[in-house]
Coordinates of N, CA, C and O in Angstrom, one line a residue:
M1296 N 197.0 132.1 80.6 CA 197.7 131.8 79.4 C 197.8 133.1 78.5 O 196.8 133.8 78.4
L1297 N 199.0 133.4 78.0 CA 199.2 134.5 77.2 C 199.6 134.1 75.8 O 200.5 133.2 75.7
I1298 N 199.0 134.6 74.8 CA 199.3 134.2 73.4 C 199.4 135.5 72.6 O 198.6 136.4 72.7
K1299 N 200.4 135.6 71.7 CA 200.6 136.7 70.8 C 200.7 136.1 69.4 O 201.5 135.2 69.2
I1300 N 200.0 136.7 68.5 CA 200.1 136.3 67.1 C 200.6 137.5 66.3 O 200.1 138.6 66.4
I1301 N 201.8 137.3 65.7 CA 202.4 138.3 64.9 C 202.2 138.0 63.4 O 202.7 136.9 63.0
V1302 N 201.6 138.8 62.7 CA 201.4 138.5 61.2 C 201.9 139.7 60.4 O 201.8 140.8 60.8
V1303 N 202.3 139.4 59.2 CA 202.7 140.4 58.2 C 201.5 140.6 57.3 O 200.9 139.7 56.8
G1304 N 201.1 141.9 57.3 CA 200.0 142.3 56.4 C 198.6 142.2 57.1 O 198.4 141.4 58.0
K1305 N 197.7 143.0 56.6 CA 196.3 143.0 57.0 C 195.6 142.1 56.0 O 195.9 142.1 54.8
P1306 N 194.5 141.5 56.5 CA 193.8 140.6 55.6 C 193.1 141.5 54.5 O 192.5 142.5 54.8
K1307 N 193.3 141.0 53.3 CA 192.6 141.7 52.1 C 191.2 141.1 51.9 O 190.3 141.7 51.4
D1308 N 191.2 139.8 52.2 CA 189.9 139.1 52.1 C 189.1 139.3 53.4 O 189.5 138.8 54.4
K1309 N 188.0 140.0 53.3 CA 187.2 140.4 54.4 C 186.7 139.2 55.2 O 186.6 139.2 56.4
V1310 N 186.2 138.2 54.4 CA 185.7 137.0 55.1 C 186.7 136.3 55.9 O 186.5 135.9 57.1
L1311 N 187.9 136.0 55.3 CA 188.9 135.4 56.1 C 189.4 136.2 57.3 O 189.6 135.7 58.3
G1312 N 189.5 137.5 57.1 CA 189.8 138.4 58.2 C 188.8 138.3 59.3 O 189.2 138.3 60.5
A1313 N 187.5 138.3 59.0 CA 186.5 138.3 60.0 C 186.5 136.9 60.7 O 186.3 136.9 61.9
K1314 N 186.7 135.8 60.0 CA 186.7 134.5 60.6 C 188.0 134.4 61.5 O 187.9 133.8 62.6
S1315 N 189.1 134.9 61.1 CA 190.3 134.9 61.9 C 190.0 135.7 63.2 O 190.4 135.2 64.3
A1316 N 189.5 136.8 63.1 CA 189.1 137.7 64.3 C 188.2 136.9 65.2 O 188.3 137.0 66.4
E1317 N 187.2 136.2 64.6 CA 186.2 135.5 65.4 C 187.0 134.4 66.2 O 186.7 134.3 67.4
F1318 N 187.9 133.7 65.6 CA 188.6 132.6 66.4 C 189.5 133.2 67.4 O 189.7 132.7 68.5
V1319 N 190.1 134.4 67.1 CA 191.0 135.0 68.1 C 190.1 135.4 69.3 O 190.5 135.2 70.5
S1320 N 188.9 136.0 69.0 CA 188.0 136.3 70.1 C 187.6 135.1 70.9 O 187.6 135.2 72.2
R1321 N 187.3 134.0 70.3 CA 187.0 132.8 71.0 C 188.1 132.3 71.9 O 187.9 131.8 73.0
C1322 N 189.3 132.4 71.4 CA 190.5 132.0 72.2 C 190.6 132.8 73.5 O 191.2 132.3 74.5
G1323 N 190.1 134.0 73.5 CA 190.1 134.8 74.7 C 189.4 134.2 75.9 O 189.7 134.6 77.0
A1324 N 188.6 133.2 75.7 CA 188.0 132.5 76.8 C 189.0 131.7 77.6 O 188.8 131.3 78.7
Y1325 N 190.2 131.5 77.0 CA 191.2 130.6 77.6 C 192.4 131.4 78.1 O 193.3 130.9 78.6
G1326 N 192.4 132.7 77.8 CA 193.6 133.5 78.2 C 193.6 134.8 77.4 O 192.7 135.0 76.5
K1327 N 194.6 135.6 77.6 CA 194.8 136.8 76.8 C 195.4 136.5 75.5 O 196.5 135.9 75.4
V1328 N 194.8 137.0 74.4 CA 195.3 136.8 73.1 C 195.5 138.2 72.4 O 194.6 139.0 72.4
E1329 N 196.7 138.4 71.9 CA 197.0 139.7 71.2 C 197.4 139.4 69.8 O 198.1 138.4 69.5
C1330 N 196.9 140.2 68.9 CA 197.3 140.0 67.5 C 198.0 141.3 67.0 O 197.4 142.4 67.1
V1331 N 199.2 141.2 66.5 CA 200.0 142.3 66.0 C 200.1 142.2 64.5 O 200.6 141.2 64.0
E1332 N 199.7 143.2 63.8 CA 199.9 143.2 62.3 C 201.0 144.1 61.9 O 201.0 145.3 62.3
L1333 N 201.9 143.6 61.2 CA 203.1 144.4 60.7 C 202.8 144.7 59.2 O 202.2 143.9 58.5
P1334 N 203.3 145.9 58.7 CA 203.1 146.2 57.3 C 203.9 145.2 56.4 O 205.0 144.8 56.7
D1335 N 203.2 144.9 55.3 CA 204.0 144.0 54.3 C 204.9 144.9 53.5 O 204.6 146.1 53.2
S1336 N 206.0 144.3 53.1 CA 207.0 145.0 52.3 C 207.8 143.9 51.5 O 207.2 143.2 50.8
D1337 N 209.1 143.8 51.8 CA 209.9 142.8 51.2 C 210.4 141.9 52.3 O 210.3 142.3 53.5
V1338 N 210.9 140.8 52.0 CA 211.3 139.8 53.0 C 212.3 140.4 54.0 O 212.2 140.2 55.2
V1339 N 213.3 141.2 53.5 CA 214.3 141.8 54.4 C 213.7 142.7 55.4 O 213.9 142.7 56.6
K1340 N 212.8 143.7 54.9 CA 212.2 144.6 55.8 C 211.2 144.0 56.8 O 211.1 144.3 58.0
E1341 N 210.5 143.0 56.3 CA 209.5 142.2 57.1 C 210.3 141.5 58.2 O 209.9 141.5 59.4
G1342 N 211.5 140.9 57.8 CA 212.3 140.2 58.8 C 212.8 141.1 59.9 O 212.7 140.7 61.1
K1343 N 213.2 142.3 59.6 CA 213.6 143.3 60.6 C 212.5 143.6 61.5 O 212.7 143.7 62.7
A1344 N 211.3 143.9 60.9 CA 210.1 144.2 61.8 C 209.7 143.1 62.7 O 209.4 143.3 63.8
L1345 N 209.8 141.9 62.1 CA 209.4 140.7 62.9 C 210.5 140.5 64.1 O 210.1 140.2 65.2
M1346 N 211.7 140.7 63.8 CA 212.8 140.5 64.8 C 212.6 141.6 65.9 O 212.8 141.3 67.1
R1347 N 212.2 142.8 65.5 CA 212.0 143.9 66.5 C 210.8 143.4 67.5 O 210.9 143.6 68.7
E1348 N 209.8 142.8 66.9 CA 208.7 142.3 67.7 C 209.1 141.2 68.6 O 208.8 141.1 69.8
L1349 N 209.9 140.3 68.0 CA 210.4 139.1 68.8 C 211.4 139.5 69.9 O 211.5 138.7 70.9
E1350 N 212.1 140.6 69.7 CA 213.0 141.0 70.8 C 212.2 141.3 72.1 O 212.8 141.2 73.2
K1351 N 211.0 141.7 72.0 CA 210.1 142.0 73.1 C 209.7 140.7 73.8 O 209.1 140.7 74.9
E1352 N 209.9 139.5 73.2 CA 209.4 138.2 73.6 C 210.5 137.3 74.0 O 210.5 136.1 73.7
R1353 N 211.5 137.8 74.8 CA 212.7 136.9 75.1 C 212.3 135.7 75.9 O 213.0 134.7 75.8
N1354 N 211.3 135.7 76.8 CA 211.0 134.6 77.6 C 209.7 133.9 77.1 O 209.0 133.3 77.9
S1355 N 209.5 134.0 75.8 CA 208.3 133.3 75.2 C 208.7 132.1 74.4 O 209.8 132.1 73.9
F1356 N 207.8 131.2 74.2 CA 208.0 130.1 73.3 C 207.5 130.6 71.9 O 206.3 130.9 71.7
V1357 N 208.3 130.6 70.9 CA 208.0 131.1 69.6 C 207.8 130.0 68.6 O 208.7 129.2 68.3
F1358 N 206.6 130.0 68.0 CA 206.2 129.1 66.9 C 206.3 130.0 65.6 O 205.7 131.0 65.6
V1359 N 207.1 129.5 64.7 CA 207.2 130.2 63.4 C 206.6 129.3 62.3 O 207.0 128.2 62.2
L1360 N 205.5 129.8 61.7 CA 204.9 128.9 60.6 C 205.8 128.9 59.4 O 206.1 130.0 58.9
S1361 N 206.1 127.7 58.9 CA 207.0 127.6 57.8 C 206.7 126.3 57.1 O 206.5 125.3 57.8
E1362 N 206.8 126.3 55.8 CA 206.5 125.0 55.1 C 207.4 123.9 55.5 O 207.0 122.7 55.3
E1363 N 208.7 124.1 55.9 CA 209.5 123.0 56.3 C 209.4 122.7 57.8 O 210.2 121.9 58.3
G1364 N 208.4 123.2 58.4 CA 208.3 122.9 59.9 C 207.7 121.6 60.2 O 207.3 120.8 59.3
K1365 N 207.5 121.3 61.5 CA 206.9 120.1 62.0 C 205.4 120.1 61.8 O 204.8 121.1 62.0
L1366 N 204.9 118.9 61.4 CA 203.5 118.7 61.2 C 203.0 118.1 62.5 O 203.6 117.3 63.1
F1367 N 201.8 118.5 62.9 CA 201.1 118.0 64.1 C 199.7 117.6 63.7 O 199.0 118.2 62.9
S1368 N 199.2 116.5 64.4 CA 197.8 116.3 64.4 C 197.2 117.3 65.4 O 197.9 117.9 66.2
T1369 N 195.9 117.4 65.4 CA 195.2 118.3 66.3 C 195.5 117.9 67.8 O 195.9 118.8 68.6
A1370 N 195.4 116.7 68.1 CA 195.7 116.2 69.5 C 197.1 116.5 69.9 O 197.4 116.9 71.0
A1371 N 198.1 116.2 69.0 CA 199.5 116.5 69.3 C 199.8 118.0 69.4 O 200.5 118.3 70.3
F1372 N 199.1 118.8 68.6 CA 199.3 120.2 68.8 C 198.7 120.7 70.1 O 199.3 121.5 70.8
A1373 N 197.5 120.2 70.5 CA 196.9 120.5 71.8 C 197.9 120.1 72.9 O 198.1 120.9 73.9
E1374 N 198.4 118.9 72.8 CA 199.4 118.4 73.8 C 200.6 119.3 73.9 O 201.1 119.7 75.0
K1375 N 201.1 119.8 72.8 CA 202.3 120.6 72.7 C 202.0 122.0 73.4 O 202.8 122.4 74.3
I1376 N 200.9 122.6 73.1 CA 200.7 123.9 73.7 C 200.3 123.8 75.2 O 200.6 124.6 76.0
A1377 N 199.8 122.6 75.6 CA 199.5 122.4 77.0 C 200.8 122.2 77.8 O 200.8 122.5 79.0
S1378 N 201.8 121.8 77.1 CA 203.1 121.6 77.8 C 204.0 122.8 78.0 O 205.0 122.8 78.7
I1379 N 203.5 123.9 77.4 CA 204.3 125.2 77.4 C 203.8 126.0 78.6 O 202.6 126.3 78.7
D1380 N 204.7 126.4 79.5 CA 204.3 127.1 80.7 C 204.8 128.6 80.6 O 205.0 129.2 81.7
C1381 N 204.8 129.2 79.4 CA 205.2 130.6 79.3 C 204.3 131.1 78.1 O 203.6 130.4 77.5
K1382 N 204.5 132.4 77.9 CA 203.8 133.0 76.8 C 204.1 132.4 75.5 O 205.3 132.0 75.3
M1383 N 203.1 132.2 74.6 CA 203.3 131.6 73.3 C 203.2 132.7 72.3 O 202.3 133.5 72.3
V1384 N 204.1 132.7 71.3 CA 204.1 133.6 70.2 C 204.1 132.9 68.9 O 204.9 131.9 68.7
F1385 N 203.1 133.2 68.0 CA 203.0 132.6 66.7 C 203.3 133.6 65.7 O 202.8 134.7 65.7
V1386 N 204.1 133.3 64.7 CA 204.6 134.2 63.7 C 204.2 133.7 62.3 O 204.5 132.5 61.9
I1387 N 203.5 134.5 61.5 CA 203.2 134.3 60.1 C 203.8 135.3 59.3 O 203.5 136.5 59.5
G1388 N 204.7 134.9 58.4 CA 205.3 135.9 57.5 C 204.4 136.4 56.3 O 203.2 136.0 56.3
G1389 N 205.0 137.1 55.5 CA 204.3 137.6 54.3 C 204.2 136.6 53.2 O 204.7 135.5 53.3
P1390 N 203.7 137.1 52.1 CA 203.5 136.2 50.9 C 204.7 135.7 50.3 O 204.7 134.7 49.6
F1391 N 205.9 136.3 50.6 CA 207.1 135.9 49.9 C 208.1 135.1 50.9 O 209.2 135.0 50.6
G1392 N 207.5 134.7 52.1 CA 208.3 133.9 53.0 C 208.9 134.7 54.1 O 208.5 135.9 54.4
L1393 N 209.8 134.1 54.8 CA 210.4 134.6 56.0 C 211.9 134.8 55.9 O 212.6 134.0 55.2
A1394 N 212.4 135.8 56.5 CA 213.9 136.0 56.6 C 214.5 134.9 57.4 O 213.9 134.4 58.4
P1395 N 215.7 134.5 57.1 CA 216.3 133.4 57.8 C 216.5 133.6 59.3 O 216.3 132.7 60.1
E1396 N 216.7 134.8 59.7 CA 216.9 135.1 61.1 C 215.6 134.9 61.9 O 215.6 134.6 63.1
V1397 N 214.4 135.1 61.3 CA 213.2 134.8 61.9 C 213.0 133.3 62.2 O 212.6 132.9 63.3
K1398 N 213.3 132.5 61.2 CA 213.3 131.1 61.3 C 214.2 130.6 62.4 O 213.9 129.7 63.2
E1399 N 215.4 131.2 62.4 CA 216.4 130.8 63.4 C 216.0 131.1 64.9 O 216.3 130.5 65.8
R1400 N 215.2 132.2 65.0 CA 214.7 132.6 66.3 C 213.6 131.6 66.9 O 213.3 131.5 68.1
A1401 N 213.0 130.9 66.0 CA 211.9 130.0 66.4 C 212.4 128.9 67.4 O 213.4 128.4 67.3
D1402 N 211.5 128.7 68.4 CA 211.7 127.5 69.2 C 211.1 126.3 68.5 O 211.6 125.2 68.8
L1403 N 210.2 126.5 67.6 CA 209.6 125.4 66.8 C 209.1 126.0 65.5 O 208.4 127.0 65.4
L1404 N 209.6 125.4 64.4 CA 209.1 125.7 63.1 C 207.9 124.8 62.9 O 208.0 123.5 63.1
W1405 N 206.7 125.3 62.6 CA 205.5 124.6 62.5 C 204.9 124.7 61.1 O 204.8 125.8 60.6
S1406 N 204.6 123.6 60.5 CA 203.9 123.6 59.2 C 202.4 123.2 59.4 O 202.2 122.1 60.1
L1407 N 201.5 124.0 58.9 CA 200.1 123.6 59.0 C 199.7 122.5 58.1 O 198.8 121.7 58.4
S1408 N 200.5 122.3 57.0 CA 200.1 121.3 56.0 C 201.3 121.2 55.0 O 202.0 122.1 54.8
P1409 N 201.4 120.0 54.3 CA 202.3 120.0 53.2 C 201.9 120.9 52.0 O 202.6 121.2 51.2
L1410 N 200.6 121.3 52.0 CA 200.1 122.2 51.0 C 200.6 123.6 51.3 O 200.9 124.0 52.4
T1411 N 200.5 124.4 50.2 CA 200.9 125.8 50.4 C 199.6 126.6 50.4 O 198.7 126.4 49.6
F1412 N 199.5 127.6 51.4 CA 198.4 128.4 51.5 C 198.8 129.9 51.4 O 200.0 130.2 51.7
T1413 N 197.9 130.8 51.1 CA 198.2 132.2 51.2 C 198.4 132.5 52.6 O 197.9 131.8 53.5
H1414 N 199.1 133.6 52.9 CA 199.3 134.0 54.3 C 198.0 134.3 55.0 O 197.9 134.1 56.2
E1415 N 197.0 134.8 54.3 CA 195.7 135.1 54.9 C 195.0 133.8 55.3 O 194.4 133.7 56.3
M1416 N 195.1 132.7 54.4 CA 194.6 131.4 54.8 C 195.3 130.8 56.0 O 194.7 130.2 56.9
A1417 N 196.6 131.0 56.0 CA 197.4 130.5 57.1 C 197.0 131.1 58.4 O 196.9 130.5 59.4
R1418 N 196.8 132.4 58.3 CA 196.3 133.1 59.5 C 195.0 132.6 60.0 O 194.8 132.3 61.2
F1419 N 194.0 132.4 59.1 CA 192.8 131.8 59.5 C 193.0 130.4 60.1 O 192.4 130.1 61.2
L1420 N 193.7 129.6 59.4 CA 194.0 128.2 59.9 C 194.6 128.2 61.3 O 194.3 127.4 62.1
L1421 N 195.6 129.0 61.5 CA 196.3 129.1 62.8 C 195.3 129.5 63.8 O 195.2 128.8 64.9
C1422 N 194.5 130.5 63.6 CA 193.5 131.0 64.6 C 192.5 129.9 64.9 O 192.2 129.6 66.1
E1423 N 192.0 129.2 63.9 CA 191.0 128.1 64.1 C 191.7 126.9 64.9 O 191.1 126.4 65.8
Q1424 N 192.9 126.5 64.5 CA 193.5 125.4 65.1 C 193.9 125.8 66.6 O 193.9 124.9 67.5
L1425 N 194.3 127.0 66.8 CA 194.6 127.4 68.2 C 193.4 127.3 69.0 O 193.4 126.8 70.2
Y1426 N 192.3 127.8 68.5 CA 191.0 127.7 69.3 C 190.7 126.3 69.5 O 190.3 125.9 70.6
R1427 N 190.8 125.5 68.5 CA 190.4 124.0 68.6 C 191.3 123.4 69.7 O 190.8 122.6 70.5
A1428 N 192.6 123.6 69.7 CA 193.5 123.0 70.7 C 193.2 123.5 72.1 O 193.2 122.7 73.0
L1429 N 192.9 124.8 72.3 CA 192.6 125.3 73.6 C 191.3 124.7 74.1 O 191.2 124.3 75.3
N1430 N 190.3 124.6 73.2 CA 189.0 124.1 73.6 C 189.2 122.6 73.9 O 188.6 122.1 74.9
F1431 N 190.0 121.9 73.1 CA 190.3 120.5 73.4 C 190.9 120.2 74.7 O 190.5 119.4 75.5
N1432 N 191.9 121.1 75.0 CA 192.6 121.0 76.3 C 191.7 121.3 77.5 O 191.9 120.8 78.6
A1433 N 190.7 122.1 77.3 CA 189.8 122.5 78.4 C 188.6 121.5 78.5 O 187.7 121.7 79.3
G1434 N 188.6 120.5 77.6 CA 187.5 119.5 77.7 C 186.3 119.9 76.9 O 185.2 119.3 77.1
G1435 N 186.4 120.9 76.0 CA 185.3 121.4 75.3 C 184.8 120.4 74.2 O 185.5 119.4 74.0
S1436 N 183.8 120.8 73.5 CA 183.2 119.9 72.5 C 183.4 120.4 71.1 O 182.9 119.8 70.2
Y1437 N 184.2 121.4 70.9 CA 184.4 121.9 69.5 C 185.1 120.8 68.6 O 184.7 120.7 67.4
H1438 N 186.1 120.1 69.1 CA 186.8 119.1 68.4 C 186.1 117.7 68.6 O 186.0 117.2 69.7
H1439 N 185.5 117.2 67.5 CA 184.8 115.9 67.6 C 185.7 114.8 67.0 O 186.0 114.9 65.8
I1440 N 186.0 113.8 67.8 CA 186.7 112.7 67.3 C 186.1 111.4 67.7 O 185.3 111.4 68.6

């Protein structure tokens, strides 16, 4: 399994950054995980940088995190990623949102919650939920229901 996480900006909160990195590392038990950090700027420049990265991912399934995206339960998200038989790419924009072309490129717009989070918190939540879903699909015990 190949997974790429593309994020705008480096974590400013060291604790959230460390926890995100920890979950990315844990995900490595289930496949290769790559995290690409793009410089934060304005929505237009970030959009161009994101699209350059996404151009490299023509045969990948692209999840773009967006407030108007689809909501999943943990089990439904785990089922969704289990159904994908190609590289998965997850995109988190900067604090001012995403350029329209990035959203249009998505195979799936995904919302973590109806609540609004900082992009650093969204990064942490993505990494944790990704690990939870991978562990769930492998029959692990991290997710207790």
